CSV table of C-alpha atoms in Angstrom, one decimal:
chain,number,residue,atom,x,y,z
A,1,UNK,CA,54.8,220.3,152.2
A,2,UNK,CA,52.2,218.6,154.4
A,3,UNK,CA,51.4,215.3,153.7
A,4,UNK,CA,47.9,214.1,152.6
A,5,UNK,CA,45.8,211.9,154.9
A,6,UNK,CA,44.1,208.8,153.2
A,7,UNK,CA,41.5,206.2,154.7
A,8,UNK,CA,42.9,203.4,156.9
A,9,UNK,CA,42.4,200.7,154.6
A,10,UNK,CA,44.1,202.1,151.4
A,11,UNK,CA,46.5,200.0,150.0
A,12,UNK,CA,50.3,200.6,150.1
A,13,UNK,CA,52.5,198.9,147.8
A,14,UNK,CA,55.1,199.1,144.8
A,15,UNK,CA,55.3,197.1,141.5
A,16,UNK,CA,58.2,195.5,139.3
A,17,UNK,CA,57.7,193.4,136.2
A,18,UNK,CA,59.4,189.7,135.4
A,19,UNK,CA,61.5,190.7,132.5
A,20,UNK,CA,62.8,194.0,134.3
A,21,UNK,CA,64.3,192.2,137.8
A,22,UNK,CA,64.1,188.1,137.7
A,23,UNK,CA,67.4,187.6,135.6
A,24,UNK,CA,67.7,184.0,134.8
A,25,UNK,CA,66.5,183.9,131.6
A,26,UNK,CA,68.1,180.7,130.6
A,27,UNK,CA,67.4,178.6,133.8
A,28,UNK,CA,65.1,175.9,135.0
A,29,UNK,CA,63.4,175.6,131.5
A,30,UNK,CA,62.1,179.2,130.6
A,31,UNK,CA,61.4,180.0,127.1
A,32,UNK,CA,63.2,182.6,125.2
A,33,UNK,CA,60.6,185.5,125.2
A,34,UNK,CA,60.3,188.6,122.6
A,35,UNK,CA,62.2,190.8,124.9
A,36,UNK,CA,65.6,188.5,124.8
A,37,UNK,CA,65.6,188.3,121.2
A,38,UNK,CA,65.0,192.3,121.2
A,39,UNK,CA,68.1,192.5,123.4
A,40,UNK,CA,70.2,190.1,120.9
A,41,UNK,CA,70.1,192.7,118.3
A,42,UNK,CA,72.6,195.2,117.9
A,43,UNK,CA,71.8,199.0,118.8
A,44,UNK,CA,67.9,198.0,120.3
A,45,UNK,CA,69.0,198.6,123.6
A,46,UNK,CA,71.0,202.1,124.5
A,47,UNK,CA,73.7,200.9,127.0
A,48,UNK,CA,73.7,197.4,125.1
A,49,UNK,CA,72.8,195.3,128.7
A,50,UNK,CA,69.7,192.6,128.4
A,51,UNK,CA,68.0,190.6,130.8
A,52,UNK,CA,69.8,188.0,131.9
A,53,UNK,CA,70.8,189.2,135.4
A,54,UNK,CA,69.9,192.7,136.0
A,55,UNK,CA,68.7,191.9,140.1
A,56,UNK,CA,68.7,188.7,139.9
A,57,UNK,CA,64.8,188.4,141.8
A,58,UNK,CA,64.7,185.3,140.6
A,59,UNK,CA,67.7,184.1,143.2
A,60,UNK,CA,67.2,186.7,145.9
A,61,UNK,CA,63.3,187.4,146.1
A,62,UNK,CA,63.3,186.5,149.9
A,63,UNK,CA,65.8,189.4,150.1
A,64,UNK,CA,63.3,191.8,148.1
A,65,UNK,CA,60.4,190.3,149.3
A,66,UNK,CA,62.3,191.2,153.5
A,67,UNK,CA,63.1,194.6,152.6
A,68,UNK,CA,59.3,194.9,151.5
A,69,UNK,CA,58.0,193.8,154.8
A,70,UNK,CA,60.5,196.2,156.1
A,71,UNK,CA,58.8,199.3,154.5
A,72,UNK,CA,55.4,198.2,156.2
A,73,UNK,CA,54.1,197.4,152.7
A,74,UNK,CA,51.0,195.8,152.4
A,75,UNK,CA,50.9,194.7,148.7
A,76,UNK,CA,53.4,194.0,146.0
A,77,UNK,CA,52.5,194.2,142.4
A,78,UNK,CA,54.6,191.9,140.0
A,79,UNK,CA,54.0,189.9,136.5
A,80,UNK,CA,54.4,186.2,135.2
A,81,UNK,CA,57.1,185.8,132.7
A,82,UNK,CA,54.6,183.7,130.5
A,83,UNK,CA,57.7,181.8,128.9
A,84,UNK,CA,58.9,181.2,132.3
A,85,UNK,CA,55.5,179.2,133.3
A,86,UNK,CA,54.9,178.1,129.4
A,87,UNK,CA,57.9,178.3,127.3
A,88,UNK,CA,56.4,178.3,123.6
A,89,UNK,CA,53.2,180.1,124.8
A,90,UNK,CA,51.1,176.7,124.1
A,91,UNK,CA,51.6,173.2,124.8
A,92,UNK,CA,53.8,171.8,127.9
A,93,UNK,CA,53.7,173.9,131.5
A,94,UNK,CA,56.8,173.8,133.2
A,95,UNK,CA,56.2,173.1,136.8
A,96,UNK,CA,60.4,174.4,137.8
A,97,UNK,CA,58.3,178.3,136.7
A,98,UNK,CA,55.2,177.8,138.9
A,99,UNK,CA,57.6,176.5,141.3
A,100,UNK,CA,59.1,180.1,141.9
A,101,UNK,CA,55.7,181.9,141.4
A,102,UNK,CA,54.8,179.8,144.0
A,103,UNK,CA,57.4,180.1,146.2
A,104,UNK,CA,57.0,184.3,145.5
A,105,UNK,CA,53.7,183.8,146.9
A,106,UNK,CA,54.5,181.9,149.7
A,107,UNK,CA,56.9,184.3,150.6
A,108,UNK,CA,54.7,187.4,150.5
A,109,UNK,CA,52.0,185.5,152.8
A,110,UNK,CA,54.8,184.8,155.1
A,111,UNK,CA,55.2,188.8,155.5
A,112,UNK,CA,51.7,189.6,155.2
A,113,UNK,CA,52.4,191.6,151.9
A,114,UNK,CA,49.6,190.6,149.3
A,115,UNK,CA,50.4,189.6,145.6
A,116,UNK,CA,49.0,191.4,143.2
A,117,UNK,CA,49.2,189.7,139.9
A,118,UNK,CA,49.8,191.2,136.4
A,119,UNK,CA,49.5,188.2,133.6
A,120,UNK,CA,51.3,190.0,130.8
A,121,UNK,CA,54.4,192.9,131.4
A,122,UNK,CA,55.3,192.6,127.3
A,123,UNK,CA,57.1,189.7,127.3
A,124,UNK,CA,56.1,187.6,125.0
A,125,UNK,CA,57.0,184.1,124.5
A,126,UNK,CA,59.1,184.0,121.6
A,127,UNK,CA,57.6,181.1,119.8
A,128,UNK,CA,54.6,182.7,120.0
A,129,UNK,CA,56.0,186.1,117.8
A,130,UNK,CA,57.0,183.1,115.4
A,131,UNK,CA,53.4,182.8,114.4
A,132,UNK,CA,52.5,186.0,114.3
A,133,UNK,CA,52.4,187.5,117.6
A,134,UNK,CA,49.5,189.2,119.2
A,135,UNK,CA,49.1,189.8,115.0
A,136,UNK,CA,47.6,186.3,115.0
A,137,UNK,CA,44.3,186.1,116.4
A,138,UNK,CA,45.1,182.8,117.8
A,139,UNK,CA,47.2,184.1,120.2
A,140,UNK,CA,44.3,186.0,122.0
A,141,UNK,CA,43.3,182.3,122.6
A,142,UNK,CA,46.5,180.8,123.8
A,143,UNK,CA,46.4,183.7,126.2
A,144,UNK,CA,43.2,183.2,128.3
A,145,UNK,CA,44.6,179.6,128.4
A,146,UNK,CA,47.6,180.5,129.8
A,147,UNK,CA,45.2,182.9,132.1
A,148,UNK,CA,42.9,179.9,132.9
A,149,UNK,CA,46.4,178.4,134.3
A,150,UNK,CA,47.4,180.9,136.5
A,151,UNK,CA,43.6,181.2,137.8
A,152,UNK,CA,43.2,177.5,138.8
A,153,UNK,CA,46.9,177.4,140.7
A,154,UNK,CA,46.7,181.2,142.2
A,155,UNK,CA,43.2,182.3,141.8
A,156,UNK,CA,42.6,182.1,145.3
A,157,UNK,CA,45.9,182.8,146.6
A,158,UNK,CA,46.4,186.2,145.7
A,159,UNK,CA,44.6,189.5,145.6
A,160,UNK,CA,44.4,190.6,142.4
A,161,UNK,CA,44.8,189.7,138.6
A,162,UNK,CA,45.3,192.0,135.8
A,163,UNK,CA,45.3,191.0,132.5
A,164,UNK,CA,47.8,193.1,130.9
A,165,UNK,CA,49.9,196.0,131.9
A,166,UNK,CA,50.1,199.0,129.7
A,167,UNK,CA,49.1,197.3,126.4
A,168,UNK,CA,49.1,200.6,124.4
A,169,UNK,CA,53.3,200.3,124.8
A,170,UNK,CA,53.0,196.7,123.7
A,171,UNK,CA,50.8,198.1,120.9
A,172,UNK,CA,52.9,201.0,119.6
A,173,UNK,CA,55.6,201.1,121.1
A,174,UNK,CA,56.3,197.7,120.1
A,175,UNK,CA,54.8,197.4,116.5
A,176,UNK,CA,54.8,201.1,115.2
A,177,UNK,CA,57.4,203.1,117.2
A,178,UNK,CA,60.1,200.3,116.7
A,179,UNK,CA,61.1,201.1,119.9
A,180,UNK,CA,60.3,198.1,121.7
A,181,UNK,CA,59.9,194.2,121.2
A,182,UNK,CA,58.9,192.8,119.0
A,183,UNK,CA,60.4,196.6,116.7
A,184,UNK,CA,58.1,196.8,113.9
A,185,UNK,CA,56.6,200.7,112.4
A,186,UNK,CA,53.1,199.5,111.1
A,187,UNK,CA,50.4,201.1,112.2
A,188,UNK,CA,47.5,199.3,110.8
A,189,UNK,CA,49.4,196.3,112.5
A,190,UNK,CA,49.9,198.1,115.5
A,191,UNK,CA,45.8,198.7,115.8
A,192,UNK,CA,45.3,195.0,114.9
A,193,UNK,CA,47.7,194.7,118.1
A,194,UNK,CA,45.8,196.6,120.0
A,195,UNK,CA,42.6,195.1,119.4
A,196,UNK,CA,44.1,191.7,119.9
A,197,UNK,CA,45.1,192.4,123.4
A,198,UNK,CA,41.7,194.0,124.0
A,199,UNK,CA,40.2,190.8,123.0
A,200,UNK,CA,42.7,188.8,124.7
A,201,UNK,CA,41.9,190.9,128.2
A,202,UNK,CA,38.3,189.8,127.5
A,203,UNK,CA,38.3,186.3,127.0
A,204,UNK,CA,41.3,186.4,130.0
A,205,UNK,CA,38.5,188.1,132.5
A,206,UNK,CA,35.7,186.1,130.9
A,207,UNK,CA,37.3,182.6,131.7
A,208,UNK,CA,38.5,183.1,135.1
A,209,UNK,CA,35.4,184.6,135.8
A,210,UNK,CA,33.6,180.9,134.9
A,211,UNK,CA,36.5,179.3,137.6
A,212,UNK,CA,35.4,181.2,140.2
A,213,UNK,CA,38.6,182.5,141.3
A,214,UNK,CA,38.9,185.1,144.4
A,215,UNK,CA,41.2,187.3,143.4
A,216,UNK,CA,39.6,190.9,141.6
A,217,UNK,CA,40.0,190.9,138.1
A,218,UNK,CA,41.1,194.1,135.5
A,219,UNK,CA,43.7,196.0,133.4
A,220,UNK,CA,46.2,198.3,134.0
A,221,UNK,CA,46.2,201.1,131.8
A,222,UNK,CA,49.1,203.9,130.9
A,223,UNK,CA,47.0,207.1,130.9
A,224,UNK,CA,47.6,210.8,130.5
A,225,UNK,CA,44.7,213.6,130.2
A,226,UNK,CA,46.3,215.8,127.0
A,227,UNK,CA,46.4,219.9,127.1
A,228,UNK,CA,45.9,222.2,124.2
A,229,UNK,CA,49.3,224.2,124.1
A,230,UNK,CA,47.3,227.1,123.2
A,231,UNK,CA,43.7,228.1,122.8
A,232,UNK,CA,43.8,227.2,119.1
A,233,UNK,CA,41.4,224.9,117.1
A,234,UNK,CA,44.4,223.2,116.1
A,235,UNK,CA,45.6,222.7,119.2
A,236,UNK,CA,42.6,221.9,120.5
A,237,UNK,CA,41.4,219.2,118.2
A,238,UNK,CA,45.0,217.5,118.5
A,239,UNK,CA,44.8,217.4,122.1
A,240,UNK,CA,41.3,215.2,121.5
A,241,UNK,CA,43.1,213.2,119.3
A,242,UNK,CA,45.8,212.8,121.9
A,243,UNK,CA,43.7,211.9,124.4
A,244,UNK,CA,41.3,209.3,122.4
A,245,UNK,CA,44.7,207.2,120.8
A,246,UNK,CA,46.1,207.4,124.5
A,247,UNK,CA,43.4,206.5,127.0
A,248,UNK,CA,40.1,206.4,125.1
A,249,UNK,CA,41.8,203.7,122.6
A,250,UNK,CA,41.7,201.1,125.7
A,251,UNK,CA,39.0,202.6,128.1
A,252,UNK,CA,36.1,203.3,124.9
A,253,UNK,CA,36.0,199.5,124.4
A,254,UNK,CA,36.3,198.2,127.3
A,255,UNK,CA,33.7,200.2,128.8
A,256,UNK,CA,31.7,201.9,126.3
A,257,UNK,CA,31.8,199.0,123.7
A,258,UNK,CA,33.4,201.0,120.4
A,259,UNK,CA,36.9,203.1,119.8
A,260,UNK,CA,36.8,206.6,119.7
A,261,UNK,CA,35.5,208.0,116.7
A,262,UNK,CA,38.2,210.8,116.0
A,263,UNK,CA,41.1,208.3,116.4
A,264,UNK,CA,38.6,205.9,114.5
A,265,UNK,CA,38.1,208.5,111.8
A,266,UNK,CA,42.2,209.6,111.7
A,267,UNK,CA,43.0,205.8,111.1
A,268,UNK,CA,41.2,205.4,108.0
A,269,UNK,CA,41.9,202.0,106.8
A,270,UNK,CA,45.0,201.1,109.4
A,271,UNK,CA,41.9,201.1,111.7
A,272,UNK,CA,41.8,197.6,113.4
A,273,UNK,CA,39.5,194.5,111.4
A,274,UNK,CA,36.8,193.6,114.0
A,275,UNK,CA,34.8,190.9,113.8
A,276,UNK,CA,31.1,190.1,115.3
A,277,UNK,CA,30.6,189.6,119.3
A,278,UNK,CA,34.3,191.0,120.0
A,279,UNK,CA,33.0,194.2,121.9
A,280,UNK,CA,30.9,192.3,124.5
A,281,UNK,CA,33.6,189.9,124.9
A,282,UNK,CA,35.9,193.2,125.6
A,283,UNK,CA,33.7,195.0,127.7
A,284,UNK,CA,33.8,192.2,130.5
A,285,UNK,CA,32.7,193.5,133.8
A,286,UNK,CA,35.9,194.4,136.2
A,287,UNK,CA,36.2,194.4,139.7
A,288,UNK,CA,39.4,197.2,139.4
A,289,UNK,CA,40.9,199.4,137.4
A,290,UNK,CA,44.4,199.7,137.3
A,291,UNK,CA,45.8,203.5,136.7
A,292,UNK,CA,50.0,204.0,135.7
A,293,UNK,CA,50.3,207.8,135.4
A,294,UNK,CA,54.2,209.5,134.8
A,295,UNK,CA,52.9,212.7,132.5
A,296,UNK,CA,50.6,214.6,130.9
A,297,UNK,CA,50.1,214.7,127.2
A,298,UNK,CA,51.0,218.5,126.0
A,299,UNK,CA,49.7,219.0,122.2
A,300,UNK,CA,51.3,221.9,120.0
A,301,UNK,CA,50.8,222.0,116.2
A,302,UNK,CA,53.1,224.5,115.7
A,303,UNK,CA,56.3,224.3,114.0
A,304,UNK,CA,58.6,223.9,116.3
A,305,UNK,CA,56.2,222.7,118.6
A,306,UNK,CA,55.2,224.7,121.8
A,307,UNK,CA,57.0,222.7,124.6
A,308,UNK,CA,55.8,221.7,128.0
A,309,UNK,CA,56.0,224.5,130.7
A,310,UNK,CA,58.1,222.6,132.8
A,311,UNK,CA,57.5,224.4,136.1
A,312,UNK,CA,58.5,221.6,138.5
A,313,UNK,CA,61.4,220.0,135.9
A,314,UNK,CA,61.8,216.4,134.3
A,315,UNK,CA,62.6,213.3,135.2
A,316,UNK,CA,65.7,211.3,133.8
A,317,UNK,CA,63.5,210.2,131.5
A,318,UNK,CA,62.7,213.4,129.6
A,319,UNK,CA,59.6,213.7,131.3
A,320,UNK,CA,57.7,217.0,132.3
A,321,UNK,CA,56.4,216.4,136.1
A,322,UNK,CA,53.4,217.7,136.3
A,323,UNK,CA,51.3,216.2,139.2
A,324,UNK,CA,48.0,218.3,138.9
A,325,UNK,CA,47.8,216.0,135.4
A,326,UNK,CA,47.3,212.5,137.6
A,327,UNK,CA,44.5,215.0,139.3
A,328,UNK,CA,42.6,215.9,136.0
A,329,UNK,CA,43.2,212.6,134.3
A,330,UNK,CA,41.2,210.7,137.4
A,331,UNK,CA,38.6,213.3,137.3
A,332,UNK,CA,37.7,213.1,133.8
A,333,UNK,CA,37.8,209.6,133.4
A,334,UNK,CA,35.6,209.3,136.2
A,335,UNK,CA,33.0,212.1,134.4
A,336,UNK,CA,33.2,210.4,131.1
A,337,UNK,CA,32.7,206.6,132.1
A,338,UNK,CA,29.9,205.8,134.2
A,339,UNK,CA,30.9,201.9,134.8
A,340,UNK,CA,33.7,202.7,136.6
A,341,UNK,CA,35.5,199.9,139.0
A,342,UNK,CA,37.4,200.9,142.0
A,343,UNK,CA,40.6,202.4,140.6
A,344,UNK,CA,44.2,201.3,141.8
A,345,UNK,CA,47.3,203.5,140.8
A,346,UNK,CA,49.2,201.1,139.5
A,347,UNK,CA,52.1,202.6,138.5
A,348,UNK,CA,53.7,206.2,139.7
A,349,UNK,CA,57.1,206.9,140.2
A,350,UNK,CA,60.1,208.9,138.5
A,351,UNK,CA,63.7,208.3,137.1
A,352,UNK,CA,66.6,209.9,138.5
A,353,UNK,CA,70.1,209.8,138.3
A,354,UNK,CA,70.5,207.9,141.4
A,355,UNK,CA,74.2,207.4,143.0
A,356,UNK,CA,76.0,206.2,146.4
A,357,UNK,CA,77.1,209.1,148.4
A,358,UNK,CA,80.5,209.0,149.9
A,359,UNK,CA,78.4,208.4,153.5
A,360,UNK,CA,76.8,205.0,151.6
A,361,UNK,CA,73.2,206.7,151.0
A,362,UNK,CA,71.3,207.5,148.2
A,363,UNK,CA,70.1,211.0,148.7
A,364,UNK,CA,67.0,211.2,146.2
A,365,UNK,CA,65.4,214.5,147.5
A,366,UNK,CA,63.8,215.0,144.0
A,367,UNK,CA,61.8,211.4,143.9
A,368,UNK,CA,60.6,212.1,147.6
A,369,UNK,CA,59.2,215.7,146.1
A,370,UNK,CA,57.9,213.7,143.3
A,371,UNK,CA,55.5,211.3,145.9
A,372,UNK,CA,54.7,213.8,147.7
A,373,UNK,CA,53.5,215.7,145.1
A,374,UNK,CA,51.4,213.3,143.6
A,375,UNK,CA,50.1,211.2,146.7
A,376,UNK,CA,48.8,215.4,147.3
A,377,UNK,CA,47.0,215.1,143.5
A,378,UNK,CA,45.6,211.3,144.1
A,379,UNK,CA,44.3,212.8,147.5
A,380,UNK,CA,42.5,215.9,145.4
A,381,UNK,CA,41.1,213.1,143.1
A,382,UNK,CA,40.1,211.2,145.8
A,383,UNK,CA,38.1,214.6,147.7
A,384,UNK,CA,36.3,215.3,144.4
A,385,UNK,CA,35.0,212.1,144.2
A,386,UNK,CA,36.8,209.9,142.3
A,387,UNK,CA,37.0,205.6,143.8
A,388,UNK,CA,40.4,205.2,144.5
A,389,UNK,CA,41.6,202.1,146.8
A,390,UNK,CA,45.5,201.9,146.3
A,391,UNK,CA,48.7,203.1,145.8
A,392,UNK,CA,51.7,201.4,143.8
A,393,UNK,CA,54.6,203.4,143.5
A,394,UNK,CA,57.2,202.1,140.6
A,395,UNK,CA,59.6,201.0,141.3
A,396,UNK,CA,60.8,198.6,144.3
A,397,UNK,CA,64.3,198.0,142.5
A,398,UNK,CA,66.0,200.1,140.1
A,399,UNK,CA,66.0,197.4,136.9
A,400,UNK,CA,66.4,197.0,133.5
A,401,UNK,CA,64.3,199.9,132.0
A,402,UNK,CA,63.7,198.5,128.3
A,403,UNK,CA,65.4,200.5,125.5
A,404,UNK,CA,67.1,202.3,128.2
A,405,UNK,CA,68.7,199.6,129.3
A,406,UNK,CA,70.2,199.8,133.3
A,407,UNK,CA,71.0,203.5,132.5
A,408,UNK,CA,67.6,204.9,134.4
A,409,UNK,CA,67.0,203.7,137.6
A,410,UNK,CA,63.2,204.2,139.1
A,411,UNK,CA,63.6,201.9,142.4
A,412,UNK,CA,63.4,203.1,145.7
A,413,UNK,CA,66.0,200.5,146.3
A,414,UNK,CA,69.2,200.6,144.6
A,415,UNK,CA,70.6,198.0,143.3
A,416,UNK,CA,74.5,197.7,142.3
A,417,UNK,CA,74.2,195.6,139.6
A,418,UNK,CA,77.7,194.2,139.7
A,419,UNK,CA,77.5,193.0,143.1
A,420,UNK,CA,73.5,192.9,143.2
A,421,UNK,CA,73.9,194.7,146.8
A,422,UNK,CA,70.5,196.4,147.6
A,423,UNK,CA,70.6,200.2,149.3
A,424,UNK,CA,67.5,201.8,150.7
A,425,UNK,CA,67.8,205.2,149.2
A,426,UNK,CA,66.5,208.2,151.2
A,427,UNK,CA,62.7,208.0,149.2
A,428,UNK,CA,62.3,204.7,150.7
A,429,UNK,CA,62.9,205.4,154.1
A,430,UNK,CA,60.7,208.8,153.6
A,431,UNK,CA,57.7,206.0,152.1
A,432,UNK,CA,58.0,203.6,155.0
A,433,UNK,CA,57.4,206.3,157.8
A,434,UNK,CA,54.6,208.1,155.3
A,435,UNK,CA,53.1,204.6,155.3
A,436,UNK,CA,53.7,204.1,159.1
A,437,UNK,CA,51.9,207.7,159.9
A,438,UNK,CA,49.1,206.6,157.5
A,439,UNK,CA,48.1,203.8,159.6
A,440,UNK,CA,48.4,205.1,162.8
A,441,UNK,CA,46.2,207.7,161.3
């Protein structure tokens, strides 16, 4: 397979969020967040683990932050743990949490690797889900204070801020699924979740906007394009409905000003309660787009449902890869919304069953095909026309992988968790020289 060529200045990185690698949960004056009390309580989490150590970032991020500079990266995505910088989610800052933010950052200059900001990976301060949670509309507030925070310490410090990071998981996953913190299965709360963080993402933009701040400002969005299993109206119409609660829930807002009318119309009364002004507060004007693609959407009404072709397997996770979907995806949102910002992939990347080798490597010849598969599809994007500027793979570290626990491990790196000892595995040597040939050109 040859490798695609991409311009000189596109941006190389890989991401990791707070809750997933930092450890320390119950040092230097962090707040409990949603995500420990999620991990307190029996049978949430699959292999019973939590966060409390997992990599231990928060001790060793000059480690990470070395073997970075030593795959030639030039960014590195990562998230605030909001109850780490603010442990209720109002009132006090603790200066001992922007102390190791800080330091991060300092760090990253020292390398030359920019940060690249995310203000909300789904952990939620837990005093915070005491009143309500991203339920109670005064949270949206406390949030674009806590924003307004991180703008006037690291505003002009690092490259980008996004607001939130896949807020459709926080949504439903978190508050209809069950599956995730804080585990509630309402979906009329669930859409009044969503439309909070919407709002939230708004004001967020809005008020670091009126600082001034340097650093580009968006959202990082989970998307999938959906496919009809068959040429059926039924199939058909369920794919659009796929599609409009998936990626047109979060994109029609922000940048069309209204939800989609057939997820509108599906919802019925469990649609969201919106109030006057909150669309133009929503559709603030960004200066990115941040893209996470890991599948496509595959929609079968029948009974047993069609399932996904499958031509090029799954990942540990379950997951049908299927890199022509990253392709379409970019290409339709780009038809369908006119206002686009530049687009960053945010998020790609693939579980596997990961192990030491009896020669001490890590022989992941399936997550290599993976990249190179979809690098191939972000290219074809990219050649018909679509604005794309960077390149995250997920993940640096393998890490604590929500209700998974540590069983799936995503990282380039592995990481023994009992002795924390990081391994390059094969797909991160293969990324450093695929960066290295990139900017020789």
């Amino acid at each position: 397979m040859t490798n695609p060529t991409f311009p000189r200045d596109f941006i190389w990185g890989t991401a990791t969020s707070s809750f997933q690698i930092e450890g320390a949960t119950d040092v230097d004056g962090r707040g409990p967040s949603i995500w420990d009390t999620f991990c307190a309580t029996p049978g949430k989490i699959s292999d019973g683990s939590d966060g409390s150590v997992v990599c231990d970032h928060y001790h060793r991020y000059k480690e990470d932050v070395a073997l970075m500079a030593g795959l030639g990266l030039d960014a590195y995505r990562f998230s605030i743990a909001w109850s780490r910088v603010q442990p209720k989610g109002f009132g006090d800052w603790n200066e001992a949490g922007f102390a190791f933010y800080e330091n991060l950052i300092n760090e990253l200059e020292a390398k030359g690797i920019k940060p690249h900001v995310t203000l909300y990976h789904w952990d939620l301060p837990q005093a915070l889900q005491d009143r309500g949670g991203w339920a109670n509309r005064e949270t949206v507030h406390h949030f674009a204070a806590y924003a307004a925070e991180v703008g006037r310490r690291f505003g002009n410090r690092v490259a980008s801020i996004a607001t939130h990071n896949e807020p459709w998981c926080t949504a439903y996953l978190g508050n209809f699924h069950g599956r995730f913190a804080p585990g509630f299965t309402d979906v009329a709360l669930a859409n009044q979740v969503s439309h909070h963080l919407l709002l939230s993402h708004g004001l967020a933009v809005k008020t670091l906007r009126g600082q001034g701040v340097t650093a580009q400002l968006g959202i990082v969005l989970n998307q999938s394009d959906a496919d009809a299993a068959t040429d059926s109206a039924a199939d058909k119409r369920q794919a659009q409905l796929e599609y409009e609660n998936f990626t047109g829930w979060f994109m029609d807002p922000i940048f069309k000003g209204h939800y989609p009318p057939l997820a509108l119309e599906v919802y019925g009364d469990a649609a969201p309660k919106v109030q006057d002004g909150d669309f133009e507060i929503i559709g603030q004007k960004l200066d990115f787009l941040g893209v996470n693609y890991y599948f496509r959407a595959w929609c079968s009404t029948d009974t047993p449902k069609i399932p996904e072709p499958c031509e090029l397997g799954r990942t540990d996770m379950g997951w049908e890869i299927y890199p022509k979907g990253l392709t379409d995806l970019l290409v339709r949102i780009n038809r369908e919304y006119t206002d686009l910002p530049p687009i960053l992939i945010t998020e790609n990347g693939m579980a596997n069953p990961d192990r030491i080798d009896s020669d001490g490597g890590v022989h992941d010849k399936e997550r290599i095909d993976f990249l190179q598969r979809h690098l191939g599809a972000l290219k074809d994007a990219m050649d018909a026309g679509v604005d794309i500027r960077g390149y995250f793979e997920w993940s640096l570290l393998d890490n604590f992988e929500w209700d998974s626990g540590l069983s799936k491990r995503f990282g380039i790196v592995h990481v023994d968790y009992q002795t924390q000892k990081r391994t390059l595995k094969d797909s991160a040597h293969w990324y450093r020289e695929f960066i290295s040939q990139q900017k020789k050109g």
